XYZ file of N, CA and C in Angstrom:
204
model
N 101.200 52.228 95.769
C 100.592 53.286 96.546
C 99.170 53.499 96.035
N 98.264 53.675 96.944
C 96.856 53.841 96.593
C 96.600 55.225 96.006
N 95.632 55.285 95.133
C 95.243 56.547 94.522
C 94.428 57.360 95.522
N 94.835 58.584 95.796
C 94.174 59.428 96.792
C 92.728 59.690 96.416
N 92.452 59.948 95.147
C 91.072 60.209 94.727
C 90.173 59.001 94.945
N 90.705 57.803 94.764
C 89.908 56.596 94.983
C 89.625 56.396 96.466
N 90.598 56.724 97.304
C 90.429 56.548 98.751
C 89.550 57.619 99.372
N 89.648 58.837 98.884
C 88.953 59.961 99.497
C 88.162 60.754 98.461
N 86.983 60.274 98.083
C 86.179 61.069 97.159
C 85.843 62.424 97.779
N 86.013 63.482 97.019
C 85.829 64.836 97.533
C 84.418 65.101 98.046
N 83.427 64.430 97.506
C 82.054 64.700 97.909
C 81.736 64.142 99.289
N 82.464 63.142 99.760
C 82.047 62.453 100.976
C 82.874 62.773 102.213
N 83.899 63.573 102.105
C 84.740 63.844 103.265
C 84.991 65.339 103.395
N 85.026 65.831 104.634
C 85.329 67.252 104.825
C 86.759 67.577 104.391
N 86.957 68.788 103.954
C 88.262 69.208 103.436
C 89.352 69.076 104.489
N 89.072 69.422 105.738
C 90.107 69.347 106.771
C 90.581 67.920 106.966
N 89.669 66.963 106.874
C 90.050 65.558 106.999
C 90.975 65.164 105.850
N 90.618 65.563 104.646
C 91.435 65.251 103.477
C 92.813 65.882 103.578
N 92.854 67.135 103.962
C 94.128 67.843 104.056
C 95.050 67.174 105.061
N 94.510 66.798 106.217
C 95.324 66.132 107.232
C 95.855 64.797 106.756
N 95.005 64.008 106.112
C 95.431 62.705 105.610
C 96.480 62.842 104.514
N 96.271 63.772 103.608
C 97.239 63.974 102.529
C 98.556 64.484 103.103
N 98.489 65.361 104.092
C 99.713 65.870 104.722
C 100.484 64.732 105.391
N 99.772 63.818 106.047
C 100.434 62.672 106.672
C 101.095 61.786 105.620
N 100.400 61.548 104.506
C 100.978 60.752 103.422
C 102.199 61.454 102.834
N 102.106 62.755 102.663
C 103.213 63.533 102.111
C 104.430 63.453 103.031
N 104.207 63.560 104.332
C 105.305 63.452 105.298
C 105.936 62.056 105.236
N 105.097 61.021 105.185
C 105.613 59.652 105.121
C 106.409 59.424 103.834
N 105.901 59.919 102.710
C 106.604 59.781 101.433
C 107.950 60.495 101.466
N 107.958 61.698 102.024
C 109.191 62.485 102.100
C 110.214 61.791 102.986
N 109.763 61.285 104.131
C 110.656 60.582 105.054
C 111.236 59.338 104.397
N 110.392 58.577 103.722
C 110.842 57.355 103.050
C 111.872 57.665 101.969
N 111.599 58.680 101.176
C 112.526 59.061 100.112
C 113.856 59.531 100.700
N 113.804 60.320 101.760
C 115.025 60.810 102.397
C 115.856 59.651 102.946
N 115.194 58.673 103.586
C 115.912 57.515 104.122
C 116.583 56.721 103.006
N 115.890 56.566 101.883
C 116.487 55.852 100.749
C 117.707 56.594 100.222
N 117.619 57.915 100.157
C 118.764 58.702 99.688
C 119.933 58.598 100.661
N 119.647 58.694 101.953
C 120.712 58.622 102.961
C 121.372 57.248 102.996
N 120.564 56.194 102.803
C 121.087 54.828 102.827
C 121.625 54.387 101.472
N 121.528 55.279 100.491
C 122.013 55.013 99.135
C 121.352 53.779 98.518
N 120.032 53.640 98.738
C 119.316 52.495 98.175
C 118.241 52.923 97.181
N 118.271 54.160 96.770
C 117.324 54.608 95.745
C 117.628 53.824 94.469
N 116.596 53.278 93.860
C 116.790 52.365 92.731
C 117.253 53.063 91.461
N 116.449 53.916 90.921
C 116.822 54.549 89.655
C 116.346 55.995 89.644
N 116.846 56.730 88.689
C 116.440 58.130 88.547
C 114.942 58.221 88.281
N 114.407 57.292 87.497
C 112.982 57.298 87.184
C 112.138 57.083 88.438
N 112.587 56.175 89.308
C 111.869 55.944 90.565
C 111.872 57.198 91.433
N 113.014 57.868 91.473
C 113.129 59.082 92.274
C 112.217 60.176 91.722
N 112.224 60.361 90.415
C 111.391 61.397 89.809
C 109.910 61.081 89.983
N 109.559 59.811 89.909
C 108.174 59.398 90.114
C 107.731 59.720 91.538
N 108.584 59.425 92.514
C 108.258 59.727 93.910
C 108.113 61.232 94.113
N 108.999 62.010 93.523
C 108.914 63.467 93.645
C 107.659 64.018 92.974
N 107.277 63.457 91.840
C 106.048 63.883 91.156
C 104.821 63.608 92.014
N 104.771 62.420 92.660
C 103.643 62.092 93.542
C 103.572 63.060 94.717
N 104.738 63.385 95.296
C 104.753 64.311 96.428
C 104.320 65.708 95.991
N 104.759 66.140 94.824
C 104.372 67.457 94.315
C 102.864 67.514 94.089
N 102.288 66.458 93.551
C 100.845 66.402 93.312
C 100.081 66.487 94.633
N 100.549 65.759 95.651
C 99.884 65.799 96.960
C 100.011 67.189 97.582
N 101.187 67.807 97.450
C 101.373 69.147 97.987
C 100.404 70.129 97.336
N 100.228 69.995 96.029
C 99.304 70.890 95.328
C 97.865 70.671 95.772
N 97.524 69.463 96.226
C 96.175 69.207 96.741
C 95.966 69.957 98.059
N 97.032 70.069 98.852
C 96.935 70.747 100.147
C 97.024 72.256 99.966
N 97.955 72.711 99.140
C 98.225 74.134 98.941
C 98.029 74.492 97.471
N 96.782 74.588 96.993
C 96.545 74.832 95.573
C 97.203 76.105 95.047
N 97.345 77.117 95.870
C 97.945 78.367 95.416
C 99.437 78.429 95.632
N 100.003 77.404 96.240
C 101.424 77.404 96.550
C 101.700 78.116 97.863
N 102.959 78.273 98.165
C 103.374 78.943 99.399
C 103.539 80.423 99.114
N 102.990 81.239 99.984
C 103.065 82.696 99.811
C 104.288 83.221 100.512
């Protein structure tokens, strides 16, 4: 998976563009993880935790203050 900071430097793109792209990536990651869980093909606990950590990091980029 590509590094978001490398793909979207904060200085060169408007925030709304970044938020939309990160939200799309977050949705795709969540869908992929859910499908793996439903199909029982998740590889290891470490892989699952790594995927969840990436999704949490992306969510924090979109919602820095969290959900109110």
